[in-house]
Short mmCIF file of C-alpha atoms and ligand atoms in Angstrom, two decimals:
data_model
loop_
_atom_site.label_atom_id
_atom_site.label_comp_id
_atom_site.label_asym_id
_atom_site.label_seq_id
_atom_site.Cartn_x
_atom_site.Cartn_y
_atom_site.Cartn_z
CA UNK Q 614 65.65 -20.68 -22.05
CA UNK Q 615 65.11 -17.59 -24.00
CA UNK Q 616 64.08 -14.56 -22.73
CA UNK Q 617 61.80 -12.31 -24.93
CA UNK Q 618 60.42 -8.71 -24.74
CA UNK Q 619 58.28 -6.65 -26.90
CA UNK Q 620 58.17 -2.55 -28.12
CA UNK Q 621 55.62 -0.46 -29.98
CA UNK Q 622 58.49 1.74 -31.64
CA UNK Q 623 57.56 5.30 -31.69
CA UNK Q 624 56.85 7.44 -35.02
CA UNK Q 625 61.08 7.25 -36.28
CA UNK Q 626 61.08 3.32 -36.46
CA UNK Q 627 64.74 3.43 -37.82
CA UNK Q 628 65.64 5.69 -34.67
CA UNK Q 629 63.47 3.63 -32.24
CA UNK Q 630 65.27 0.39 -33.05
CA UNK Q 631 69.03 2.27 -33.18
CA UNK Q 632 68.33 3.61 -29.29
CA UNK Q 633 67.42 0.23 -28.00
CA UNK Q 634 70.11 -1.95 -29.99
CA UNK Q 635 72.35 1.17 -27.95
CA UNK Q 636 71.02 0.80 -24.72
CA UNK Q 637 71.09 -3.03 -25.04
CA UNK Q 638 74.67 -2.76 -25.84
CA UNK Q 639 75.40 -0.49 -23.23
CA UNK Q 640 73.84 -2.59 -21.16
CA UNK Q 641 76.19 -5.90 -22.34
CA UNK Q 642 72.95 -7.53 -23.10
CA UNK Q 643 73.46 -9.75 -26.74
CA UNK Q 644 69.83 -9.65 -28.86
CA UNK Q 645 68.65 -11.23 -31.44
CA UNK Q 646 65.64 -10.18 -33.45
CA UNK Q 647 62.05 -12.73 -32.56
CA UNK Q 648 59.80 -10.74 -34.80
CA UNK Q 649 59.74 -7.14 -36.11
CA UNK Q 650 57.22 -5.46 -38.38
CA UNK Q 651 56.75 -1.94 -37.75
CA UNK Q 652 56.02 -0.65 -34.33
CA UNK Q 653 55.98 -3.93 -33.62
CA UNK Q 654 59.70 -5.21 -32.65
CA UNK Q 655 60.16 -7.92 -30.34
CA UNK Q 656 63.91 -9.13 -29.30
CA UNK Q 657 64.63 -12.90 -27.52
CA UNK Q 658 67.89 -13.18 -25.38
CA UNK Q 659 70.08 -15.89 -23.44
CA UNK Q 660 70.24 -13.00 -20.90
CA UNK Q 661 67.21 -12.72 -18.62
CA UNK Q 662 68.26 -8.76 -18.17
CA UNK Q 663 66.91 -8.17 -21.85
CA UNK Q 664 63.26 -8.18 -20.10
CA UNK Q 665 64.15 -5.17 -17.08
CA UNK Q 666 64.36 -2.74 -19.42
CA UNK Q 667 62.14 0.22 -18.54
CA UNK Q 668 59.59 2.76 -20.13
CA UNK Q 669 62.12 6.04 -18.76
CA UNK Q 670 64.97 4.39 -20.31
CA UNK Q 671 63.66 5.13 -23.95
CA UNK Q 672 62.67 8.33 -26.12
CA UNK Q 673 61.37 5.99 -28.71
CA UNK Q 674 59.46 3.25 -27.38
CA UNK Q 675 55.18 3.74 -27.40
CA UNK Q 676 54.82 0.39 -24.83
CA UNK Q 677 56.57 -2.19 -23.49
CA UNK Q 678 54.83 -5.46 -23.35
CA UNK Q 679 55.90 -8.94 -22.37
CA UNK Q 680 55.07 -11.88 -24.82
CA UNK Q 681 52.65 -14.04 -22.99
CA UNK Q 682 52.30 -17.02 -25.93
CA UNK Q 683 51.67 -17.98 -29.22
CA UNK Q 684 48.59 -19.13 -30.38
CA UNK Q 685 45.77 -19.77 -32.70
CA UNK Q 686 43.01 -19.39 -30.15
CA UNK Q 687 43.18 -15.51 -28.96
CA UNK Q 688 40.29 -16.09 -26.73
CA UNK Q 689 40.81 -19.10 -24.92
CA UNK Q 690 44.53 -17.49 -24.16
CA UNK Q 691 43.13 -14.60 -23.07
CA UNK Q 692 40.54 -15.76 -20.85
CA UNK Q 693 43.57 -17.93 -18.44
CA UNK Q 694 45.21 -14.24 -18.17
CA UNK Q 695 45.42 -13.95 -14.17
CA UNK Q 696 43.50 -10.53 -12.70
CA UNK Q 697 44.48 -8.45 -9.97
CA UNK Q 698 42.50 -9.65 -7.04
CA UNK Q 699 42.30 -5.93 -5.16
CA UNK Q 700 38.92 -5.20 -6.82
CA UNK Q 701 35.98 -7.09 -8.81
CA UNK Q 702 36.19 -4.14 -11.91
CA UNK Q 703 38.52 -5.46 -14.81
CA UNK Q 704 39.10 -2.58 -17.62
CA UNK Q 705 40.50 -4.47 -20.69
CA UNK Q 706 41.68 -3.13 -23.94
CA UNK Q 707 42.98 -5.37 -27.14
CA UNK Q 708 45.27 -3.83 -29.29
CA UNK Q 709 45.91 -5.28 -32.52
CA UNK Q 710 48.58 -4.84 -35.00
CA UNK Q 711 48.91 -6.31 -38.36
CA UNK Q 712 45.59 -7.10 -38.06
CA UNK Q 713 42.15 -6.02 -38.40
CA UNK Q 714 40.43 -5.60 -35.35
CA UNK Q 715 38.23 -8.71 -34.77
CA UNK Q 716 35.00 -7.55 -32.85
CA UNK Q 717 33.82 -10.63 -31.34
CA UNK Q 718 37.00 -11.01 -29.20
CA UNK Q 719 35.76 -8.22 -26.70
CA UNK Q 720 32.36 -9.45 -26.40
CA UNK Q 721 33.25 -13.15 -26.05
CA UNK Q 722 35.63 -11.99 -23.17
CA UNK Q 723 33.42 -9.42 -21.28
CA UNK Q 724 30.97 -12.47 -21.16
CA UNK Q 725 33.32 -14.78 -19.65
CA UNK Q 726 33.81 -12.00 -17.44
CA UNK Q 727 30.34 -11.53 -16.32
CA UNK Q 728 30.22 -15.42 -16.20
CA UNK Q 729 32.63 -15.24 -13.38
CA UNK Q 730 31.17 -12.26 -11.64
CA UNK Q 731 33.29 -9.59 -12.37
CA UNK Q 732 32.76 -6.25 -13.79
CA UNK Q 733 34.05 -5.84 -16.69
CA UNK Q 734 34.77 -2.92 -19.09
CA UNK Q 735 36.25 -3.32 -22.62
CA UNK Q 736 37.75 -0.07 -23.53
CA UNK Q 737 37.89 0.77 -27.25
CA UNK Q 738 39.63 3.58 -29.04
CA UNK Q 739 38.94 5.01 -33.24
CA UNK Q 740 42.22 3.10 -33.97
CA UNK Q 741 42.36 -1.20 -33.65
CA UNK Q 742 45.48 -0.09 -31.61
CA UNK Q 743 45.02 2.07 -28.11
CA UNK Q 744 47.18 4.63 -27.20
CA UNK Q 745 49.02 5.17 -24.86
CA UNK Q 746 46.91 8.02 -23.59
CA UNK Q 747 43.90 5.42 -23.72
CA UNK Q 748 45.73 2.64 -22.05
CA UNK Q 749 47.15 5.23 -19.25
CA UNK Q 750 43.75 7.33 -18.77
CA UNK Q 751 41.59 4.22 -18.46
CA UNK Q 752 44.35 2.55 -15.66
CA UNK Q 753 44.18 -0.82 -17.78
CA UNK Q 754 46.76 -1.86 -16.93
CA UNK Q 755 46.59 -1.43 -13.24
CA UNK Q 756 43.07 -2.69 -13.49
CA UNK Q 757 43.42 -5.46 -16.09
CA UNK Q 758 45.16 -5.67 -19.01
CA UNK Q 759 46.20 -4.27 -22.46
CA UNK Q 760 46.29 -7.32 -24.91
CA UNK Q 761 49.05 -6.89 -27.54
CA UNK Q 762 47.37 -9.09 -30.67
CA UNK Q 763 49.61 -9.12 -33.08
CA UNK Q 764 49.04 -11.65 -36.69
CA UNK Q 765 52.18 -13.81 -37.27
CA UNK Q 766 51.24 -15.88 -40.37
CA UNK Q 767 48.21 -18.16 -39.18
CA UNK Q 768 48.85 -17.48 -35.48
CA UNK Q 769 48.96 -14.63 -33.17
CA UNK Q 770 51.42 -13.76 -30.75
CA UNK Q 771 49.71 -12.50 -28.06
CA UNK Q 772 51.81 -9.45 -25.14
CA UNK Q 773 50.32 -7.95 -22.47
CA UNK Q 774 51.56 -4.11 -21.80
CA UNK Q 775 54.03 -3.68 -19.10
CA UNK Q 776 54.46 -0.21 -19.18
CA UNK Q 777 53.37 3.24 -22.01
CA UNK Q 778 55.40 6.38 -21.92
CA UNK Q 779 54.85 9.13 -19.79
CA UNK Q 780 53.13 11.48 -22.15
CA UNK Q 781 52.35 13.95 -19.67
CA UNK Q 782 55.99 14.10 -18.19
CA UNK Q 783 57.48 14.31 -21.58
CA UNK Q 784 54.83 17.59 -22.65
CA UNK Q 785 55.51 19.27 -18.75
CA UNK Q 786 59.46 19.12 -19.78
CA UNK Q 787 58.50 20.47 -22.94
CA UNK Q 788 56.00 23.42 -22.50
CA UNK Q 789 55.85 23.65 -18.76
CA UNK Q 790 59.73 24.26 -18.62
CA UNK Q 791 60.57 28.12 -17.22
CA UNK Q 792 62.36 29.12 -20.32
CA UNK Q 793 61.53 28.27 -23.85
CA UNK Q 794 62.16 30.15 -27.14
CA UNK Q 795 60.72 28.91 -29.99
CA UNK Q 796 62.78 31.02 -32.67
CA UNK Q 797 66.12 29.14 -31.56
CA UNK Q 798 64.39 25.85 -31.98
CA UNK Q 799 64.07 22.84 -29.36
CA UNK Q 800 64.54 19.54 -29.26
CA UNK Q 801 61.71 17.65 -28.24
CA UNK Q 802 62.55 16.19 -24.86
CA UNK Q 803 62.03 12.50 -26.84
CA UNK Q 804 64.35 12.95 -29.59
CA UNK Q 805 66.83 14.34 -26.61
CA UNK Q 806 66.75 10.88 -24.96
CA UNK Q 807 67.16 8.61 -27.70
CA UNK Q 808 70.27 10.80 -28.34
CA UNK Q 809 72.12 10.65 -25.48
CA UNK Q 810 70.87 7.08 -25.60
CA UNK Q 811 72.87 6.63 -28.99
CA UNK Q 812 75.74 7.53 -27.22
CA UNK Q 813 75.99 4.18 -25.51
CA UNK Q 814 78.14 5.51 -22.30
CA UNK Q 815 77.94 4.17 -18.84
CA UNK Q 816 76.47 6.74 -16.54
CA UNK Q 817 79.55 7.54 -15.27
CA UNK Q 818 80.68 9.44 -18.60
CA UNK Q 819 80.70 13.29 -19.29
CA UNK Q 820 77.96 14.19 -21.33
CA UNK Q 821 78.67 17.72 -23.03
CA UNK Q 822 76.13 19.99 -25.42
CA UNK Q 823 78.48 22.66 -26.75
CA UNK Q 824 74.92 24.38 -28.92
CA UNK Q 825 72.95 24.24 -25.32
CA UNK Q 826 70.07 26.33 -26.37
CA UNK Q 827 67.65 25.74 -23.81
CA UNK Q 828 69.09 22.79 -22.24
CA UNK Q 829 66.96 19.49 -23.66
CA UNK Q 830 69.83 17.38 -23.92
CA UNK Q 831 71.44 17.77 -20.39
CA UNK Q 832 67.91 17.66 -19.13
CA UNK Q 833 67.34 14.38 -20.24
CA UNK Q 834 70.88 13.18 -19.36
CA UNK Q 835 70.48 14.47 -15.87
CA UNK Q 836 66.96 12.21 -15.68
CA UNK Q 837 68.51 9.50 -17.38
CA UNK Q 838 71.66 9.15 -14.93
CA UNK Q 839 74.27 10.54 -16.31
CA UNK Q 840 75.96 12.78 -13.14
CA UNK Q 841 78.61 14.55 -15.34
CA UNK Q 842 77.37 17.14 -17.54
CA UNK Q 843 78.83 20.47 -19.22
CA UNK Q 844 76.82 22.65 -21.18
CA UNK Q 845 77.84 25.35 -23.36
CA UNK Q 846 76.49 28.15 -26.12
CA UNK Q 847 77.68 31.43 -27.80
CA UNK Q 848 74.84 33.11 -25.98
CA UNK Q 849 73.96 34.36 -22.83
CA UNK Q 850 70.15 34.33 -22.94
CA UNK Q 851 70.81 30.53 -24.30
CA UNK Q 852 73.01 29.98 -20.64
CA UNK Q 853 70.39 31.75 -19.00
CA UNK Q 854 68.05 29.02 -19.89
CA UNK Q 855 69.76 26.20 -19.55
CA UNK Q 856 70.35 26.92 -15.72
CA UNK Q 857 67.14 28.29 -15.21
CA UNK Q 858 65.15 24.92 -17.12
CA UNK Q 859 68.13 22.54 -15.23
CA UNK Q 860 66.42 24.10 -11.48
CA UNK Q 861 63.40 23.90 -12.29
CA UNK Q 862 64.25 20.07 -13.11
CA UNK Q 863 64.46 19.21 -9.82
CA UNK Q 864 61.22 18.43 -9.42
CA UNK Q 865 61.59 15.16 -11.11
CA UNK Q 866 63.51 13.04 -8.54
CA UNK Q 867 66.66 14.47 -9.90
CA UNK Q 868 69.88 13.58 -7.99
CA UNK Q 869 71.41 16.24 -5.96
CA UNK Q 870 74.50 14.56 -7.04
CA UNK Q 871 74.16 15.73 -10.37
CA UNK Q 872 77.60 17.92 -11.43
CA UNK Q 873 76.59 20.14 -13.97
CA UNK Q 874 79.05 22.85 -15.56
CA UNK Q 875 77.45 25.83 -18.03
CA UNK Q 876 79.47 28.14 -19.68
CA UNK Q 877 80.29 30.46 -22.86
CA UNK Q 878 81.95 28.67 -25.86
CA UNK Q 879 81.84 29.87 -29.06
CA UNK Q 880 82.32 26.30 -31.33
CA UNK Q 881 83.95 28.20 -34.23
CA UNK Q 882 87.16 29.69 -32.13
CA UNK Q 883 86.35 28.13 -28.57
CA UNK Q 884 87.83 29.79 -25.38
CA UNK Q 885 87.35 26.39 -23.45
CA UNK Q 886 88.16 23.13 -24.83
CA UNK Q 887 86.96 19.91 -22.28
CA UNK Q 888 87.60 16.32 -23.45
CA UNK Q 889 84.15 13.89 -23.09
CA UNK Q 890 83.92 10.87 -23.29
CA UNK Q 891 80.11 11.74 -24.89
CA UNK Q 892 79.33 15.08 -27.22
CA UNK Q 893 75.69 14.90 -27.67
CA UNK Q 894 74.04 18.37 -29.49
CA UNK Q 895 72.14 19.79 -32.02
CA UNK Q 896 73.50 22.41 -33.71
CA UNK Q 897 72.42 25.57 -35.84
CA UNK Q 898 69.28 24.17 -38.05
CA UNK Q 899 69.44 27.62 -40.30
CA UNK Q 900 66.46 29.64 -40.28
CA UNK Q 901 62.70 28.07 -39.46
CA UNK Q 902 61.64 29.66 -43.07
CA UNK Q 903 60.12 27.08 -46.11
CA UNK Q 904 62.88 26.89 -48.80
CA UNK Q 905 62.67 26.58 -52.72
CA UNK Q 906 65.42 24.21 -54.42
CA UNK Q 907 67.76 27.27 -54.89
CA UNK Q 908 67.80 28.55 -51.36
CA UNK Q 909 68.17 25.16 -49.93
CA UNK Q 910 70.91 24.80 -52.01
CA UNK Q 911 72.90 28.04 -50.93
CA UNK Q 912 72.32 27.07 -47.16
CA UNK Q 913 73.70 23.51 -47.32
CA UNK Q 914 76.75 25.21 -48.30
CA UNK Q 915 76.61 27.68 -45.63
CA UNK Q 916 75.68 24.96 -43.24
CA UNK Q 917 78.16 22.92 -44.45
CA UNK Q 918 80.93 25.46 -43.88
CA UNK Q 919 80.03 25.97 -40.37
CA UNK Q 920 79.94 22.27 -39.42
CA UNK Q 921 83.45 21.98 -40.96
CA UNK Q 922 84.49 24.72 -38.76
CA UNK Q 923 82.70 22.94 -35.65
CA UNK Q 924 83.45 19.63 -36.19
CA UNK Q 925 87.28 20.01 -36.35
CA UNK Q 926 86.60 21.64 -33.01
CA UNK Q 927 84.14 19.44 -31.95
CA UNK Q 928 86.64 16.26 -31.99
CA UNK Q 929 89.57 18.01 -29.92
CA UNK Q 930 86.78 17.65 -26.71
CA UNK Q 931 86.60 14.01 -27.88
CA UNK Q 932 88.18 11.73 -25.45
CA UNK Q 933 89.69 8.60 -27.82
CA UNK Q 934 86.88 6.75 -28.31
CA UNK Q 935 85.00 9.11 -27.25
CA UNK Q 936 81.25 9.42 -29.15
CA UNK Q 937 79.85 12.56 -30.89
CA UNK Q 938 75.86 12.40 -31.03
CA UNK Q 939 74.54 15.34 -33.68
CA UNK Q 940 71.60 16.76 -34.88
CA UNK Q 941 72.08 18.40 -38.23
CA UNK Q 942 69.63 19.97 -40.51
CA UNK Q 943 68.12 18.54 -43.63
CA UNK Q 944 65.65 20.69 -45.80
CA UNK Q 945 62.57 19.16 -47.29
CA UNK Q 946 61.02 20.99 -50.75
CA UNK Q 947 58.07 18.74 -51.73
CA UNK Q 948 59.52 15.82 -52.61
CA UNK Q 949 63.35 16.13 -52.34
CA UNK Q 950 65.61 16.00 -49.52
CA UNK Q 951 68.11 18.31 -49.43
CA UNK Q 952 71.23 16.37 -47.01
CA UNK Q 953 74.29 18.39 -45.47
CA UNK Q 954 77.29 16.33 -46.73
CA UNK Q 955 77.64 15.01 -43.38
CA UNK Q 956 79.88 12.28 -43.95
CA UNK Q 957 82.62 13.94 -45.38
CA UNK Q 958 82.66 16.58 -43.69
CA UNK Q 959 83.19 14.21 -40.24
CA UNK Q 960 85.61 12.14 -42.08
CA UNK Q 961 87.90 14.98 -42.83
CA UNK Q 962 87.60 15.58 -39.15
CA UNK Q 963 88.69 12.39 -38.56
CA UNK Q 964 85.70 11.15 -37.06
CA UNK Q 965 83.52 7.98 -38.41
CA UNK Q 966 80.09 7.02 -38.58
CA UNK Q 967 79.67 4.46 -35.51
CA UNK Q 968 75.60 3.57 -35.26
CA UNK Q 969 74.73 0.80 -33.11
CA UNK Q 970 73.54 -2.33 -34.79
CA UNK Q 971 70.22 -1.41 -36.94
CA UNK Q 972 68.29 -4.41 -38.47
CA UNK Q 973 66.87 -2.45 -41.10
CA UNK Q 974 67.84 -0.90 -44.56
CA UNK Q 975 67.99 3.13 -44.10
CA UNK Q 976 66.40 5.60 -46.32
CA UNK Q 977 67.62 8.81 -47.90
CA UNK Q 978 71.48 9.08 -47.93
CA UNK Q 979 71.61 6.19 -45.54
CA UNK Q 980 71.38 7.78 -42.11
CA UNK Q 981 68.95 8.24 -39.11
CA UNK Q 982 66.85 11.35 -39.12
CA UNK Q 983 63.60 12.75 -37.28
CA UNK Q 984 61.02 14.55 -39.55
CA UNK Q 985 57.33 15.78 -39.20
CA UNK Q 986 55.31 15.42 -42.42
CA UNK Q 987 54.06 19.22 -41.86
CA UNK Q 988 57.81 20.54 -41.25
CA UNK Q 989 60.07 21.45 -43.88
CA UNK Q 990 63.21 21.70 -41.73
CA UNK Q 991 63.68 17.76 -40.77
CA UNK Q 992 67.21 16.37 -38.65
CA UNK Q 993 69.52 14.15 -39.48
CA UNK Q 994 70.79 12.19 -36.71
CA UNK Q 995 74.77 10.95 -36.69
CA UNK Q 996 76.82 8.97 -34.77
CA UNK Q 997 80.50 9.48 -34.65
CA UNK Q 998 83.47 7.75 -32.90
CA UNK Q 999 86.56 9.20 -32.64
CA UNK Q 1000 89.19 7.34 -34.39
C1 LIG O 2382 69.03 24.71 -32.50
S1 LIG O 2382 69.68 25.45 -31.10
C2 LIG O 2382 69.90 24.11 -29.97
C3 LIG O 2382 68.64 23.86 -29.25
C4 LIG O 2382 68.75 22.94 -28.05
N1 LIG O 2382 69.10 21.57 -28.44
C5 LIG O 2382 67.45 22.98 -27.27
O1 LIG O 2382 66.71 21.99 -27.23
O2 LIG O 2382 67.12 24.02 -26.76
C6 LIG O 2382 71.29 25.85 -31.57
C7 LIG O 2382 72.08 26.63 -30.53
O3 LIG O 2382 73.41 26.79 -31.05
C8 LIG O 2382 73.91 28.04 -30.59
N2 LIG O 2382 75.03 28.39 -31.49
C9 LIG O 2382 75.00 28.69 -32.80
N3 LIG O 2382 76.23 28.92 -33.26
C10 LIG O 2382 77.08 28.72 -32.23
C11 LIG O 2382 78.49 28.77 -32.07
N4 LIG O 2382 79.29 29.11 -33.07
N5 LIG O 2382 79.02 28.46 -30.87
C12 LIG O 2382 78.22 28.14 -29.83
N6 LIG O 2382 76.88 28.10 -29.91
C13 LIG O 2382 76.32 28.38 -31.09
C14 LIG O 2382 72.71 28.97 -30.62
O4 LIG O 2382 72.87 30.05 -29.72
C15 LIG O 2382 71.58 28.02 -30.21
O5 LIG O 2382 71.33 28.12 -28.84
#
């Protein structure tokens, strides 16, 4: 029998899709692809595990939802969904993707709830998919269901939500952390998981950040599981943080068995060199300023001297085999992309481009990055394995 799940893949599809074929792998759980058609992407496996994957595992997944059938009769489907018995109140939501939203389908099943005497409230949102906000504020699906409609030629397939991320966790480890600093840049906690994530180590591996900053990237290592972490920066306000952001973490049902090491290291002539089995970091992203075509210009080849510098350096804390997970700038001026040239500059460290299995063509210069439209500084996301 096969064994199928379901995600609604966050904003970075590409990046989405690269973090779960890497924590399916790390996992030793073999995938193949049921149905995918952005955020929709739904995987089928021998392997019954490929269905207790979980919300916290993932940066980039919206919902997880399990696929309940396929069918050409959305209503009749829905209305053999079983309730919780606890109370006579059923909040219900229908999400559809690929699809317009078709009206009746709400009112057809709050009758056949009334019909049965229950309560029953059919929460709608301005989009014909809920958020995750909506799904989680309304307690659907504690109290009913969300349905996952989704249009597969001249049937549906038809999930019902397991699980949407924590939004409000995610934002308190963001803005409600003790020390922030805006001018340095931060990851968002999001992007921070799905790299570690890319990583693909057991928990058992040293994670290290050698560019710190404030400490994203061993905070959401630390949550994730991983129990050996180092952490290091050039400066001391930046160490500062990270130990001051890694207490205050504590809160969140984090191990006291965590080992975490934070020290000084300058990348370009470091004082300490650690072998990992996992380097996961984003380094300097150049100034936060807006660019024109010349500028950008001058500081990919500043940039690109410094990762030349960092990388060599970067790959003697490699363990063989050992994974480096980076965040490099790219600069956006209206329509161009302006790339670092990444590639070569890892391959004359002797490092190579290792992304887990990605179903999809990539854009731009082939590689995973993170952008915001309104930004103009976006990141490129690599991979590397040491050879
Ligand atoms: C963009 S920030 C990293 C932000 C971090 N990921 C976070 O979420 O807070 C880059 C960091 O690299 C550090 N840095 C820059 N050049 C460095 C060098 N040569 N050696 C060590 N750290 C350096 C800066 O002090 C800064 O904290």
């Amino acid at each position: 029998m096969k064994h199928k799940i379901g995600f609604v893949l966050g904003r970075e599809t590409a990046l989405s899709v690269a973090e779960i074929s890497a924590v399916m792998s790390r996992k030793r759980v073999s995938w193949q692809v049921y149905h995918f058609q952005s955020p929709i992407f739904i995987l089928e496996s021998d392997e019954e595990e490929i269905s207790k994957i979980n919300i916290e595992e993932l940066g980039g997944t919206v919902k997880i939802f399990e696929i309940v059938s396929e069918t050409k009769d959305v209503l009749s489907e829905l209305t053999k969904w079983e309730l919780s018995q606890q109370n006579k109140r059923v909040n219900f939501g229908l999400s559809f993707y690929q699809m317009r939203p078709t009206p009746f389908l709400g009112k057809e099943l709050k009758k056949h709830y009334l019909s049965q005497g229950l309560k029953a409230r059919h929460v709608v949102g301005k989009m014909p998919e809920l958020s995750s906000v909506i799904v989680n504020e309304n307690k659907l699906i504690e109290r009913g269901f969300e349905a996952i409609i989704i249009r597969n030629g001249n049937s549906f397939i038809l999930g019902r939500t397991k699980e949407v991320q924590n939004y409000r966790d995610y934002s308190r480890r963001d803005f409600g952390r003790p020390a922030r600093d805006d001018a340095r840049g931060m990851l968002p906690p999001k992007l921070a998981k799905i790299m570690v994530n890319l990583a693909g180590k057991d928990y058992k591996a040293s994670v290290y950040d050698p560019f710190c900053g404030s400490g994203t990237v061993l905070q959401e290592a630390a949550l994730l599981g991983y129990k050996n972490l180092f952490a290091s920066d050039y400066s001391d306000r930046a160490i500062a943080d990270t130990r001051a952001n890694l207490n205050w973490l504590e809160q969140f049902g984090l191990s006291k068995k965590v080992n975490v090491k934070i020290f000084r290291n300058d990348i370009l002539n470091p004082q300490t060199i650690i072998q990992n089995d996992a380097i996961v970091s984003e380094g300097y992203l150049g100034q936060p300023i807006t660019r024109n075509r010349e500028r950008a210009q001058s500081d990919i080849s500043e940039l690109s001297e410094f990762y030349t510098g960092a990388l060599k350096n970067l790959k003697k804390m490699l363990k063989p085999e050992g994974i480096l997970v980076l965040a490099v700038p790219f600069f956006i001026v209206g329509k161009e992309r302006f790339y670092l040239p990444s590639l070569e500059i890892a391959k004359k460290a002797g490092l190579i481009l290792s992304y887990p299995q990605i179903p999809l063509e990539l854009k731009g210069q082939k590689t995973l990055t993170y952008s915001r439209r309104e930004q103009f500084v976006g990141r490129e996301i690599l991979v590397f394995k040491n050879k």
